[in-house]
PDB file of C-alpha atoms and ligand atoms in Angstrom:
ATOM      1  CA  UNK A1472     121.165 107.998 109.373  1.00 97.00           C
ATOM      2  CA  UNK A1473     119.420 111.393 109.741  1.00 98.00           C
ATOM      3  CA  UNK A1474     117.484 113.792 107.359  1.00 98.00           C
ATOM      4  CA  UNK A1475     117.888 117.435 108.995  1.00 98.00           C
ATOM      5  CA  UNK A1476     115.622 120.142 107.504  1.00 98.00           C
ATOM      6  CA  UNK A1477     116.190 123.478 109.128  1.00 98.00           C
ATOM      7  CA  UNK A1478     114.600 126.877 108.462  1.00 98.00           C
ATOM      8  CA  UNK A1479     113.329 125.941 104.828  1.00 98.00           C
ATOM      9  CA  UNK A1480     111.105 128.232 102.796  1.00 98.00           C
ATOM     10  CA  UNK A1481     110.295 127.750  99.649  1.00 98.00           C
ATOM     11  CA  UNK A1482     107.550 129.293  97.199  1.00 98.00           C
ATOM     12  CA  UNK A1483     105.891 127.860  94.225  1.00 97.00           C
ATOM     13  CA  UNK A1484     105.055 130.844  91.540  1.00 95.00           C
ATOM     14  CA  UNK A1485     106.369 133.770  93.900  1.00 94.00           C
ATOM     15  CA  UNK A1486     104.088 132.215  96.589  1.00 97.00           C
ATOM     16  CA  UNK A1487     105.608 131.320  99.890  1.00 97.00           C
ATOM     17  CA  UNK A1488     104.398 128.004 100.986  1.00 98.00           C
ATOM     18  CA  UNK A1489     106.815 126.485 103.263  1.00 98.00           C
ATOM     19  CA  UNK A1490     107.538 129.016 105.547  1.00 98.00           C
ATOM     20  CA  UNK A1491     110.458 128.044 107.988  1.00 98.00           C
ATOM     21  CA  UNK A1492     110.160 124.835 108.928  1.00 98.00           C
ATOM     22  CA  UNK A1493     112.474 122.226 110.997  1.00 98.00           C
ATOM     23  CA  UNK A1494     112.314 118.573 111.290  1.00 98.00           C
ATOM     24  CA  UNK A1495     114.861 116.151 112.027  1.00 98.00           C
ATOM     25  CA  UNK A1496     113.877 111.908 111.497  1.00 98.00           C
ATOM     26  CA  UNK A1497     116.479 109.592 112.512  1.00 98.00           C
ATOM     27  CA  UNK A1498     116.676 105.900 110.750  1.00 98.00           C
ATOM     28  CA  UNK A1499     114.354 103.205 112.827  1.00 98.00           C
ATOM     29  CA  UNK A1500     111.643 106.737 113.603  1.00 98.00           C
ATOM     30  CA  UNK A1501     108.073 106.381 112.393  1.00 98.00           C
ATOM     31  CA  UNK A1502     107.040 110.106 112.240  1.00 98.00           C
ATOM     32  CA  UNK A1503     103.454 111.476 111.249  1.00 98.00           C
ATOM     33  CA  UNK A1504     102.658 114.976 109.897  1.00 98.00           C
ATOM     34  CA  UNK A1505      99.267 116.302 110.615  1.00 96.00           C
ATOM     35  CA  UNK A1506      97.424 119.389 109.342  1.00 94.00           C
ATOM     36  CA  UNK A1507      94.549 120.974 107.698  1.00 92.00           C
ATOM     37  CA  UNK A1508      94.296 120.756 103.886  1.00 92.00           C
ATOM     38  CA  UNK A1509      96.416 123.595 102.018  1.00 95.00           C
ATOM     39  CA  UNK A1510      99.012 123.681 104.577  1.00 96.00           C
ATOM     40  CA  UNK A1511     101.842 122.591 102.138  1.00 97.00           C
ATOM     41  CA  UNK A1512     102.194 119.155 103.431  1.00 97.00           C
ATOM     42  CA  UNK A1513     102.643 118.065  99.569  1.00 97.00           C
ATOM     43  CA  UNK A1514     104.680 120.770  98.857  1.00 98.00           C
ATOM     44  CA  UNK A1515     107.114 119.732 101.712  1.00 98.00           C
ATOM     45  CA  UNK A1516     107.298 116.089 100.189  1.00 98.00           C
ATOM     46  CA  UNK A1517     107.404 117.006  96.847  1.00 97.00           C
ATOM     47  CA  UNK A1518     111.025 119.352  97.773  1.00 98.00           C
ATOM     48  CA  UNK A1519     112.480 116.515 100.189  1.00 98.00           C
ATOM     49  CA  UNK A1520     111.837 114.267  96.803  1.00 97.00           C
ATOM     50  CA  UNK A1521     113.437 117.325  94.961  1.00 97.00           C
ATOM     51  CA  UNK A1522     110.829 118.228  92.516  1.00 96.00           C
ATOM     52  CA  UNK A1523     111.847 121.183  90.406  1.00 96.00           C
ATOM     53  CA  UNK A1524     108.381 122.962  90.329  1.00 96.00           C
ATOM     54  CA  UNK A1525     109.376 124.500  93.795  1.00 97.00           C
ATOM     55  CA  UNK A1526     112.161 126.597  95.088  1.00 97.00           C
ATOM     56  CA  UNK A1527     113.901 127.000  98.160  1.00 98.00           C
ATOM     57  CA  UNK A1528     114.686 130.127  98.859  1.00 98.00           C
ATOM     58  CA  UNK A1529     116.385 129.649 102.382  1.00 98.00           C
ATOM     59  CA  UNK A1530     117.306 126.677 104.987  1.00 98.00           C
ATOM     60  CA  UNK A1531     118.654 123.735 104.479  1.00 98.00           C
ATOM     61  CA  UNK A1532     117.856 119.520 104.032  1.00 98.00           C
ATOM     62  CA  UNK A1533     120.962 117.331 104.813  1.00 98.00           C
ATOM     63  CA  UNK A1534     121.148 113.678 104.877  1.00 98.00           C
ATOM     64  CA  UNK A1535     123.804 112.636 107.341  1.00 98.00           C
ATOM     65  CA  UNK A1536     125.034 115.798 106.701  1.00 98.00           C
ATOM     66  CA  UNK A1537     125.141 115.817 103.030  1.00 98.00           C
ATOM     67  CA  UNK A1538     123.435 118.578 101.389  1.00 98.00           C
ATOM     68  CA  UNK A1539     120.412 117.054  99.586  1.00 98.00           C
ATOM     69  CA  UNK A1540     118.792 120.189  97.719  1.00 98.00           C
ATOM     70  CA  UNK A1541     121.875 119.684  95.706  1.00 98.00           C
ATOM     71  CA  UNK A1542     121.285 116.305  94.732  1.00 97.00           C
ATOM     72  CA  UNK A1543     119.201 114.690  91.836  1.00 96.00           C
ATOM     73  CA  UNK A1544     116.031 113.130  91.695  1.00 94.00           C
ATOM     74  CA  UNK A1545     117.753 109.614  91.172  1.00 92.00           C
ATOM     75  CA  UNK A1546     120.557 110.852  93.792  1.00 95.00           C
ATOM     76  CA  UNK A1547     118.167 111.174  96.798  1.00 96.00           C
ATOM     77  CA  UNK A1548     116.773 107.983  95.520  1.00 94.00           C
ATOM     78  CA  UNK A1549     119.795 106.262  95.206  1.00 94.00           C
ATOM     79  CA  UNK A1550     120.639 107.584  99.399  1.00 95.00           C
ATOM     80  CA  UNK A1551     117.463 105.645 100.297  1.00 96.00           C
ATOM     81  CA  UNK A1552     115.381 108.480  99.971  1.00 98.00           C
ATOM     82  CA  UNK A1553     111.454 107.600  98.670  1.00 97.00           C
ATOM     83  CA  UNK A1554     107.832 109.349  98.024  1.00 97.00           C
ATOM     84  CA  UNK A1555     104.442 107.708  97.721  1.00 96.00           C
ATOM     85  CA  UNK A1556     102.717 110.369  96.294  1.00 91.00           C
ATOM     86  CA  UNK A1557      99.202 111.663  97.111  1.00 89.00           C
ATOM     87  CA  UNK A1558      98.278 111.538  93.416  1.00 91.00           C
ATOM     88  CA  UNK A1559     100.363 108.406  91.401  1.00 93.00           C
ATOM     89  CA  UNK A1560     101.402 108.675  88.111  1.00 92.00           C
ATOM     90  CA  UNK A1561     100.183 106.209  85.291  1.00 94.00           C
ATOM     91  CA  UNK A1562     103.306 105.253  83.556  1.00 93.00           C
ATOM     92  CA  UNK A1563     101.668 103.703  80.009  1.00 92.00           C
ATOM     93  CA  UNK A1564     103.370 100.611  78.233  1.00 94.00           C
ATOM     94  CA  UNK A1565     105.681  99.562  81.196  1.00 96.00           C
ATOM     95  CA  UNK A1566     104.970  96.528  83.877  1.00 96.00           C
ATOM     96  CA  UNK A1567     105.002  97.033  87.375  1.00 94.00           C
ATOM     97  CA  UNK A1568     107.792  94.293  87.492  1.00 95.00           C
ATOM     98  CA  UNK A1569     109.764  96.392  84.749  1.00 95.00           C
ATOM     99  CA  UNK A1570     109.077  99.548  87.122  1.00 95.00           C
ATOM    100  CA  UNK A1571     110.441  97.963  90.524  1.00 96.00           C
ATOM    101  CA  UNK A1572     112.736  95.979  89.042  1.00 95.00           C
ATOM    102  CA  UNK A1573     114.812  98.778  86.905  1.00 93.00           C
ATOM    103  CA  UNK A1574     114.590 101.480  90.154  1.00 92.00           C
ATOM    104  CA  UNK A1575     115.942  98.454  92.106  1.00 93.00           C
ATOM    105  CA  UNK A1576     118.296  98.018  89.634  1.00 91.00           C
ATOM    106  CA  UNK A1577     119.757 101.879  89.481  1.00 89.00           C
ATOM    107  CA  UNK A1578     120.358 101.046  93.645  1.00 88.00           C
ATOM    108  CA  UNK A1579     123.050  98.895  92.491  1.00 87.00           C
ATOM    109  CA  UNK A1580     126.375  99.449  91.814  1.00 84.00           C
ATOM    110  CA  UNK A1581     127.496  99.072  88.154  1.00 84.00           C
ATOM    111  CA  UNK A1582     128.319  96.010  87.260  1.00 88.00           C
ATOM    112  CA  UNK A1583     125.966  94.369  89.765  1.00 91.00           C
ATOM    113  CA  UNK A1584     122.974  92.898  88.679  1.00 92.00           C
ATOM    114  CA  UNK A1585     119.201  91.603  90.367  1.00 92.00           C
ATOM    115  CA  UNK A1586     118.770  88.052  90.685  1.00 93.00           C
ATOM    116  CA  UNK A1587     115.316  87.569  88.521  1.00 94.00           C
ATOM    117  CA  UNK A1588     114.909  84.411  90.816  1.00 96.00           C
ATOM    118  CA  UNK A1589     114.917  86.918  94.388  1.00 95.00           C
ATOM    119  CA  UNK A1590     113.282  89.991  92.546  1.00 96.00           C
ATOM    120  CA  UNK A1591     110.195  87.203  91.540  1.00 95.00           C
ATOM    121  CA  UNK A1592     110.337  85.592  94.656  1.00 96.00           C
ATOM    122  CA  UNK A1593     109.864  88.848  97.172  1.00 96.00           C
ATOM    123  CA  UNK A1594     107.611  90.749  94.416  1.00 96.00           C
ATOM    124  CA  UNK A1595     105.144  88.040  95.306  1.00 96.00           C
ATOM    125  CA  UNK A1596     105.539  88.142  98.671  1.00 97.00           C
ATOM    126  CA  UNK A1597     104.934  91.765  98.582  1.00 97.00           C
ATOM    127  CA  UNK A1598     101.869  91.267  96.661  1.00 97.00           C
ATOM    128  CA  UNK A1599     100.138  88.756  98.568  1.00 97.00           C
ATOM    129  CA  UNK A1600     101.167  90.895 102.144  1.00 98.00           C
ATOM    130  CA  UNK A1601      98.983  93.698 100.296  1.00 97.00           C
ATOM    131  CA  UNK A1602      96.318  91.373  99.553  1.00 96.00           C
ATOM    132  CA  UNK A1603      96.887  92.596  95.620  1.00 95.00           C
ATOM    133  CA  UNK A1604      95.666  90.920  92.703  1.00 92.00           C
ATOM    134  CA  UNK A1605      98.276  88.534  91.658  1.00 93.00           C
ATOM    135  CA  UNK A1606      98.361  89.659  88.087  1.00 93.00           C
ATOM    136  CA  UNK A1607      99.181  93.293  88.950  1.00 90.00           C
ATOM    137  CA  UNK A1608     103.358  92.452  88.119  1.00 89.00           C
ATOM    138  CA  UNK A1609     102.319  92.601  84.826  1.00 93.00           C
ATOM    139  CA  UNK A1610      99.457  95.250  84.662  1.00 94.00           C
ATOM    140  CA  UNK A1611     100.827  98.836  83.605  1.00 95.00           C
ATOM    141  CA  UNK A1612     102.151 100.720  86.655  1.00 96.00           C
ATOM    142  CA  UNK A1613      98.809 102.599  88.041  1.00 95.00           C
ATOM    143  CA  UNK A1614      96.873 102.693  84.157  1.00 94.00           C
ATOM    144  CA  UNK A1615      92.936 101.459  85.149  1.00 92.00           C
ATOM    145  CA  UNK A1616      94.030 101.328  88.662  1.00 92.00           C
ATOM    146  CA  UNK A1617      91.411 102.232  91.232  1.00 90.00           C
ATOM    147  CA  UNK A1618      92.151 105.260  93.381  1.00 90.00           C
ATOM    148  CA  UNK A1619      92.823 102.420  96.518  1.00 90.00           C
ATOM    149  CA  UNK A1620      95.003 100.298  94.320  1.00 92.00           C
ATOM    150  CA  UNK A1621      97.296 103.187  93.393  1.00 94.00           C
ATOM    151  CA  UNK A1622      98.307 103.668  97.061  1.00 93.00           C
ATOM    152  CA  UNK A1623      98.745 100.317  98.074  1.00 94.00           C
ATOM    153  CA  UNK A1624     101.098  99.888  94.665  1.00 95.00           C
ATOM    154  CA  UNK A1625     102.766 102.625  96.233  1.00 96.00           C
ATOM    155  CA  UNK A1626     103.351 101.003  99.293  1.00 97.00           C
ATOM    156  CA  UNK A1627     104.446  97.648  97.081  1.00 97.00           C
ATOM    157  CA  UNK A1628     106.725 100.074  95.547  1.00 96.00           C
ATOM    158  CA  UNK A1629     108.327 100.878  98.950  1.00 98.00           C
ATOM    159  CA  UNK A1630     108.315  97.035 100.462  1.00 97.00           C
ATOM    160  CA  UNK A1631     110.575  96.496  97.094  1.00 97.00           C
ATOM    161  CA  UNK A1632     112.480  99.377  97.401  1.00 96.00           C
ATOM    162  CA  UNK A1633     113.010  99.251 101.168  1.00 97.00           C
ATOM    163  CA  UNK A1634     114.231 103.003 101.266  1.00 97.00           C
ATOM    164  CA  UNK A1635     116.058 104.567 104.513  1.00 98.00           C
ATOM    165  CA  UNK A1636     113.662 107.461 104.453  1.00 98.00           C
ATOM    166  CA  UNK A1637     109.573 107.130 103.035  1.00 98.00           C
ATOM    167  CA  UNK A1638     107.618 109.616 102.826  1.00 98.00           C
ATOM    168  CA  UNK A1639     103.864 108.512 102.839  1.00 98.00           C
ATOM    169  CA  UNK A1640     101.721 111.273 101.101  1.00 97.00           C
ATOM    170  CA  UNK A1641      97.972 110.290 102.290  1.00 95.00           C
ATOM    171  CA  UNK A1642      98.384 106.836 101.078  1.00 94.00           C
ATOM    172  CA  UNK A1643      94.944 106.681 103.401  1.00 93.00           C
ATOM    173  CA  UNK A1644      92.921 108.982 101.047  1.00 88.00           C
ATOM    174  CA  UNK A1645      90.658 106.438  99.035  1.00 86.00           C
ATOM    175  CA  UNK A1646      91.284 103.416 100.940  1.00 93.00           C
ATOM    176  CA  UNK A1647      88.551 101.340 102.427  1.00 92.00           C
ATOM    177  CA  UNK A1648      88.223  99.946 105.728  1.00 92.00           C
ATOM    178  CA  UNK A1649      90.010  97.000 105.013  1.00 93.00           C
ATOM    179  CA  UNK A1650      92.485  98.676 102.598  1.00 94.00           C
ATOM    180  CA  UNK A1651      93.536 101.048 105.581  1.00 95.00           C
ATOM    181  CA  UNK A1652      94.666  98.342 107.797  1.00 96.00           C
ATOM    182  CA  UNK A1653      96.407  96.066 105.039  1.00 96.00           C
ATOM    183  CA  UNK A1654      98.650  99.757 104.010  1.00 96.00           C
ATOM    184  CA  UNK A1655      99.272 100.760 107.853  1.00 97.00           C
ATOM    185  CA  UNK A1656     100.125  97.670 109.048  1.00 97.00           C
ATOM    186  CA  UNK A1657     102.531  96.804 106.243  1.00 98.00           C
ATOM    187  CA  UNK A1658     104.338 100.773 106.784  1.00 98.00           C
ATOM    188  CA  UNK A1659     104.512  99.608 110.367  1.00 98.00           C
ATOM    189  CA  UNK A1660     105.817  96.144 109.713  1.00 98.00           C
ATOM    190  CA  UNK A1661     108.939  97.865 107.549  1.00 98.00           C
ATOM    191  CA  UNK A1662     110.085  99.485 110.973  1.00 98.00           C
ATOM    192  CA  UNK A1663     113.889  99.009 111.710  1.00 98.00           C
ATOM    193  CA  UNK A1664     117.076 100.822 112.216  1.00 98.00           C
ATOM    194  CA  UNK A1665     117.606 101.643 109.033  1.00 98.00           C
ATOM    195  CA  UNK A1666     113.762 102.494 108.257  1.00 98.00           C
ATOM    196  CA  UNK A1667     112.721 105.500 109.093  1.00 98.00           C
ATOM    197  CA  UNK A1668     108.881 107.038 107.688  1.00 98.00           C
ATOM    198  CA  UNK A1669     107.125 110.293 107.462  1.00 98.00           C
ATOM    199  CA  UNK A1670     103.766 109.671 107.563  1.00 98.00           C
ATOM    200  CA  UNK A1671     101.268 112.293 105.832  1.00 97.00           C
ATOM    201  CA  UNK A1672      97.452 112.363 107.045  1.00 92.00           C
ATOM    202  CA  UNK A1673      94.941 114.360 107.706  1.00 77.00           C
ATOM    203  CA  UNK A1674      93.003 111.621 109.642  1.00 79.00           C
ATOM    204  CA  UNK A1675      93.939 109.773 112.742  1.00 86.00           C
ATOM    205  CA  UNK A1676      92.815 106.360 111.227  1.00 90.00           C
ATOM    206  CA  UNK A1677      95.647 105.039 109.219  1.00 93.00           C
ATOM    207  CA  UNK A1678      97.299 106.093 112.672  1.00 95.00           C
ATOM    208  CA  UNK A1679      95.649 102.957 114.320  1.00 94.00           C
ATOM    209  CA  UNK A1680      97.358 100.834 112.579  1.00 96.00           C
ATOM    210  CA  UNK A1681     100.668 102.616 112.520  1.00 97.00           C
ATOM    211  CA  UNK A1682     102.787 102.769 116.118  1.00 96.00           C
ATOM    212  CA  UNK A1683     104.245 106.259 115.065  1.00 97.00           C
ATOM    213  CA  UNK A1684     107.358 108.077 117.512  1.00 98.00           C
ATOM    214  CA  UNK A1685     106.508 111.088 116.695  1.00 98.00           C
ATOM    215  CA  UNK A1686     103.652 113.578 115.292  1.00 97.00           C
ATOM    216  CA  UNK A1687     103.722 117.184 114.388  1.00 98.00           C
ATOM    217  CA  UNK A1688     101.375 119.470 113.432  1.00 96.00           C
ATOM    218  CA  UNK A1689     101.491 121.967 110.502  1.00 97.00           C
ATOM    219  CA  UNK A1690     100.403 124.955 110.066  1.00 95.00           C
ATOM    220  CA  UNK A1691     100.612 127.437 107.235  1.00 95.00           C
ATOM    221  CA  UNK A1692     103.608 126.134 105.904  1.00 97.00           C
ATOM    222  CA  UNK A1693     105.353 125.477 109.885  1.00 97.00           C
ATOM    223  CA  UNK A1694     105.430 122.674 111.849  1.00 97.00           C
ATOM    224  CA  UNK A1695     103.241 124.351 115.192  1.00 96.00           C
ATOM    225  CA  UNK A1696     103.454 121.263 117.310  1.00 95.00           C
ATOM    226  CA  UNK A1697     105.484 118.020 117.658  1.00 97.00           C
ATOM    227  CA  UNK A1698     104.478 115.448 120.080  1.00 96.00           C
ATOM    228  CA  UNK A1699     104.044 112.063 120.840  1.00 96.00           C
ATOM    229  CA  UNK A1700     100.660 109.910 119.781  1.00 94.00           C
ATOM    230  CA  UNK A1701      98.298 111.803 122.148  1.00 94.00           C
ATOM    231  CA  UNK A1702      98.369 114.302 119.948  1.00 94.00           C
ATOM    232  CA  UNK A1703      96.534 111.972 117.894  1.00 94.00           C
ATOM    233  CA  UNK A1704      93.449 112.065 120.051  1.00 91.00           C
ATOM    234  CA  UNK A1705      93.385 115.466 120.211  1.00 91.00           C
ATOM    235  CA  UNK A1706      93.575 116.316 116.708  1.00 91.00           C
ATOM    236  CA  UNK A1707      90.371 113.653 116.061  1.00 89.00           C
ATOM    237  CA  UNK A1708      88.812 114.791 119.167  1.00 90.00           C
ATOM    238  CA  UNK A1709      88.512 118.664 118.225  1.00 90.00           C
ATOM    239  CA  UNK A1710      89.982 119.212 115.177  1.00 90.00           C
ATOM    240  CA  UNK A1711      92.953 122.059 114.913  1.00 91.00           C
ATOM    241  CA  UNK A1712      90.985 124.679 116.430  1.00 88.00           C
ATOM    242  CA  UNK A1713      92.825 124.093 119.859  1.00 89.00           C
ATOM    243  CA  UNK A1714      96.032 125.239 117.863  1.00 89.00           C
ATOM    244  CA  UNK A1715      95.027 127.911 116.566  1.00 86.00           C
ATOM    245  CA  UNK A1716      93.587 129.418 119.252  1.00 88.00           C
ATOM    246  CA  UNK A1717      97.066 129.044 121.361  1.00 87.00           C
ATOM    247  CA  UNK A1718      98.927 130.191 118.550  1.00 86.00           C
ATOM    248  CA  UNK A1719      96.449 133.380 118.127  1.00 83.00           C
ATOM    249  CA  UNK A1720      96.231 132.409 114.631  1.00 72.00           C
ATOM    250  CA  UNK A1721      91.734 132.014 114.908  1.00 56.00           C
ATOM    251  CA  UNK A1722      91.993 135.514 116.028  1.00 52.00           C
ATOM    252  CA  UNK A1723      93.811 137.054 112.856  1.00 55.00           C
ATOM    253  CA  UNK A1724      91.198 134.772 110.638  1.00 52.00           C
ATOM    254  CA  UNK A1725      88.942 136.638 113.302  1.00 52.00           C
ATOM    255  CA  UNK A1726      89.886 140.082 112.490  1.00 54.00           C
ATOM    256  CA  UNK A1727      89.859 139.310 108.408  1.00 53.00           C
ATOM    257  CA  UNK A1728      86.192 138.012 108.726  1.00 53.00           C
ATOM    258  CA  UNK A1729      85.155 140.821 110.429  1.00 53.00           C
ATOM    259  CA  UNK A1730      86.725 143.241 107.743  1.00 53.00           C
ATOM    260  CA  UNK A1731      84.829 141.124 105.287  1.00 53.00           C
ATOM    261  CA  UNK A1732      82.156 141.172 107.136  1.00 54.00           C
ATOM    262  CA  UNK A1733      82.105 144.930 107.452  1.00 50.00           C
ATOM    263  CA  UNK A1734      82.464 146.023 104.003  1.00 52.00           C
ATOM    264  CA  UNK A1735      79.784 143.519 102.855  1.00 51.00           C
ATOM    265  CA  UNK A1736      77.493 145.021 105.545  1.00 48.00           C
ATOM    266  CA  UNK A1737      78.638 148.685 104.109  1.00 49.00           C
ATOM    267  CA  UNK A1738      77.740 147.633 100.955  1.00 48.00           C
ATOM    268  CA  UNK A1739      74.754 146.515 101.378  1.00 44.00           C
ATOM    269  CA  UNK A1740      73.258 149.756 103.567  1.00 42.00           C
ATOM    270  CA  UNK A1741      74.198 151.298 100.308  1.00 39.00           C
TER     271      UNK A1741
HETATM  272  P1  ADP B2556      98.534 120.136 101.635  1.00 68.36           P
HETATM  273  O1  ADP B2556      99.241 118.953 101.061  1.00 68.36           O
HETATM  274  O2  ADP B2556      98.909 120.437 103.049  1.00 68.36           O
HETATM  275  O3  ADP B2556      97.043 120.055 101.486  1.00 68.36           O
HETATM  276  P2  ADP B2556      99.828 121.548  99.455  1.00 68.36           P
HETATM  277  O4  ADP B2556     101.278 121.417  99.751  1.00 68.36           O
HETATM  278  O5  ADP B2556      99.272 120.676  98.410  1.00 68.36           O
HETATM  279  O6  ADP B2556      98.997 121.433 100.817  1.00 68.36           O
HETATM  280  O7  ADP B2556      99.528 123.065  99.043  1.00 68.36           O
HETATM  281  C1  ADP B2556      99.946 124.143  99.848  1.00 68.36           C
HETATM  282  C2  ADP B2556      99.526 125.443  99.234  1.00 68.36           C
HETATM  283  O8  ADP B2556     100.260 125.683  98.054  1.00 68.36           O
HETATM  284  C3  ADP B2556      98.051 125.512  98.843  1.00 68.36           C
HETATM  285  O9  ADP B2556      97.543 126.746  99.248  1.00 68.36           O
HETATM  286  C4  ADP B2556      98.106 125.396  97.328  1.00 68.36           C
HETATM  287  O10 ADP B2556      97.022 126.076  96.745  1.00 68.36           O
HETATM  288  C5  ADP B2556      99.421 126.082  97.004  1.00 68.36           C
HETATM  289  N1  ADP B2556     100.002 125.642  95.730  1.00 68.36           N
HETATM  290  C6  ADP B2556     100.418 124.402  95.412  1.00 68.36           C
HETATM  291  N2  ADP B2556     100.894 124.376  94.141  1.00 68.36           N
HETATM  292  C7  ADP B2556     100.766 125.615  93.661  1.00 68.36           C
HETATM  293  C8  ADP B2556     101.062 126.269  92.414  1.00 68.36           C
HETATM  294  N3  ADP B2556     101.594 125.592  91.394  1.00 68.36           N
HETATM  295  N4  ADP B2556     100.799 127.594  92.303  1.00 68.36           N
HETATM  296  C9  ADP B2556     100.269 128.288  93.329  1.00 68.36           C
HETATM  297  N5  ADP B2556      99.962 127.754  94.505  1.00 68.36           N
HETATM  298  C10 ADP B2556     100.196 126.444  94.692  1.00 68.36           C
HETATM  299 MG1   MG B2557      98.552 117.196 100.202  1.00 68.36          MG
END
């Protein structure tokens, strides 16, 4: 299987944030997007997902050729298609079993039904492979949850789910240490040929634990740079300076500063 994206923009209240951008991940790819805060790495996930807050105003996302900006919310998650989200949701007055278990459930075909014996058995698996509190089946989905305990129920979410196509929005942002290498080795333990991840970070650490293909760097709403891992050590070693400067991108932030600069200095002499 293969999600295509091809010259997308898109804007969010008549701004442009995604600003034509291509990426294609193929089923059994582990993938990792890198790139300074504010570049629209949410934004991207959020319209692959298909939320509504953000339109595309050109380019395309297909999923073996199907055209998924057309599709639902429950559509692209029926086609395998799944978002751990930066910032979870507290969903008040319904289990974490009841959560997993009816999404699992809308997978099916009608008619077909989850055996309660399986869904038990593997939801405790997947709990004690996170190193989660045992109880958390029947705690609220992400209500009193700690800001490391939302992720990795994100990540449960996904080991339940077992989508074709996750997208991991900093699930590394307010983990620990410990917490890090639980979530990244569990992402890298769901790798197969019909598994295929897009991997969100700003920091090369949940990258130790995670053998990604493929990373990319974006930039003001454009991927800038795709590579393989030694990428990586670049991006840890100096930052995204490097980029910018082959790009010529420092030296327009250059030339804005020193306009800034100027009239602050004019002002002053006044
Ligand atoms: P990243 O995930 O790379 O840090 P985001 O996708 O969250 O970046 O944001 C990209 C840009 O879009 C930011 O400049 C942000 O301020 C802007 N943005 C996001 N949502 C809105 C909104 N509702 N209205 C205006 N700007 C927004
Ligand atoms: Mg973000």
């Amino acid at each position: 299987m293969e999600l295509v994206i091809k010259d997308l923009h898109a804007q969010v209240d008549n701004k442009e944030i995604i600003k034509g951008l291509d990426l294609t991940i193929k089923t059994g790819e582990i993938h990792a997007i890198m790139g300074p805060n504010g570049t629209g790495k949410s934004t991207l996930a959020a319209i692959i997902m298909g939320d509504p807050k953000y339109e595309v105003t050109k380019g395309t996302i297909t999923l073996n050729g199907e055209n998924v900006l057309e599709m639902s919310v429950d559509e692209r998650s029926r086609k395998g298609i799944f978002l751990a989200m930066q910032y979870p949701n507290e969903i008040a007055g319904i289990t974490n079993a009841d959560f997993i278990k009816s999404a699992m459930q809308a997978r099916l075909e009608d008619g077909k039904h989850i055996s309660l014996f399986k869904f038990v058995r593997e939801m405790d698996k997947a709990v004690r492979e996170l190193k989660m509190d045992p109880d958390l089946p029947h705690r609220y989905v992400n209500e009193g949850f700690s800001g490391g305990e939302k992720k990795r129920n994100e990540i449960l979410q996904m080991k339940m789910l077992k989508p074709h196509f996750a997208i991991l929005d900093e699930i590394d942002s307010g983990l620990d240490v410990d917490a890090l290498k639980i979530v990244g080795e569990n992402v890298d333990n769901m790798r197969s040929d019909s598994f295929a991840a897009l991997v969100i970070t700003h920091y090369q650490r949940l990258l130790d634990y995670i053998n990604v293909d493929y990373v990319h760097i974006m930039i003001d709403g454009r991927i800038v740079r795709s590579g393989g891992k030694e990428i990586i050590e670049r991006v840890d070693a100096e930052g995204y300076d490097w980029i910018k400067n082959e790009l010529g991108i420092e030296e327009e932030f250059e030339a804005t500063r020193r306009i800034v600069l100027g009239s602050c200095a004019a002002k002053v002499e006044k």
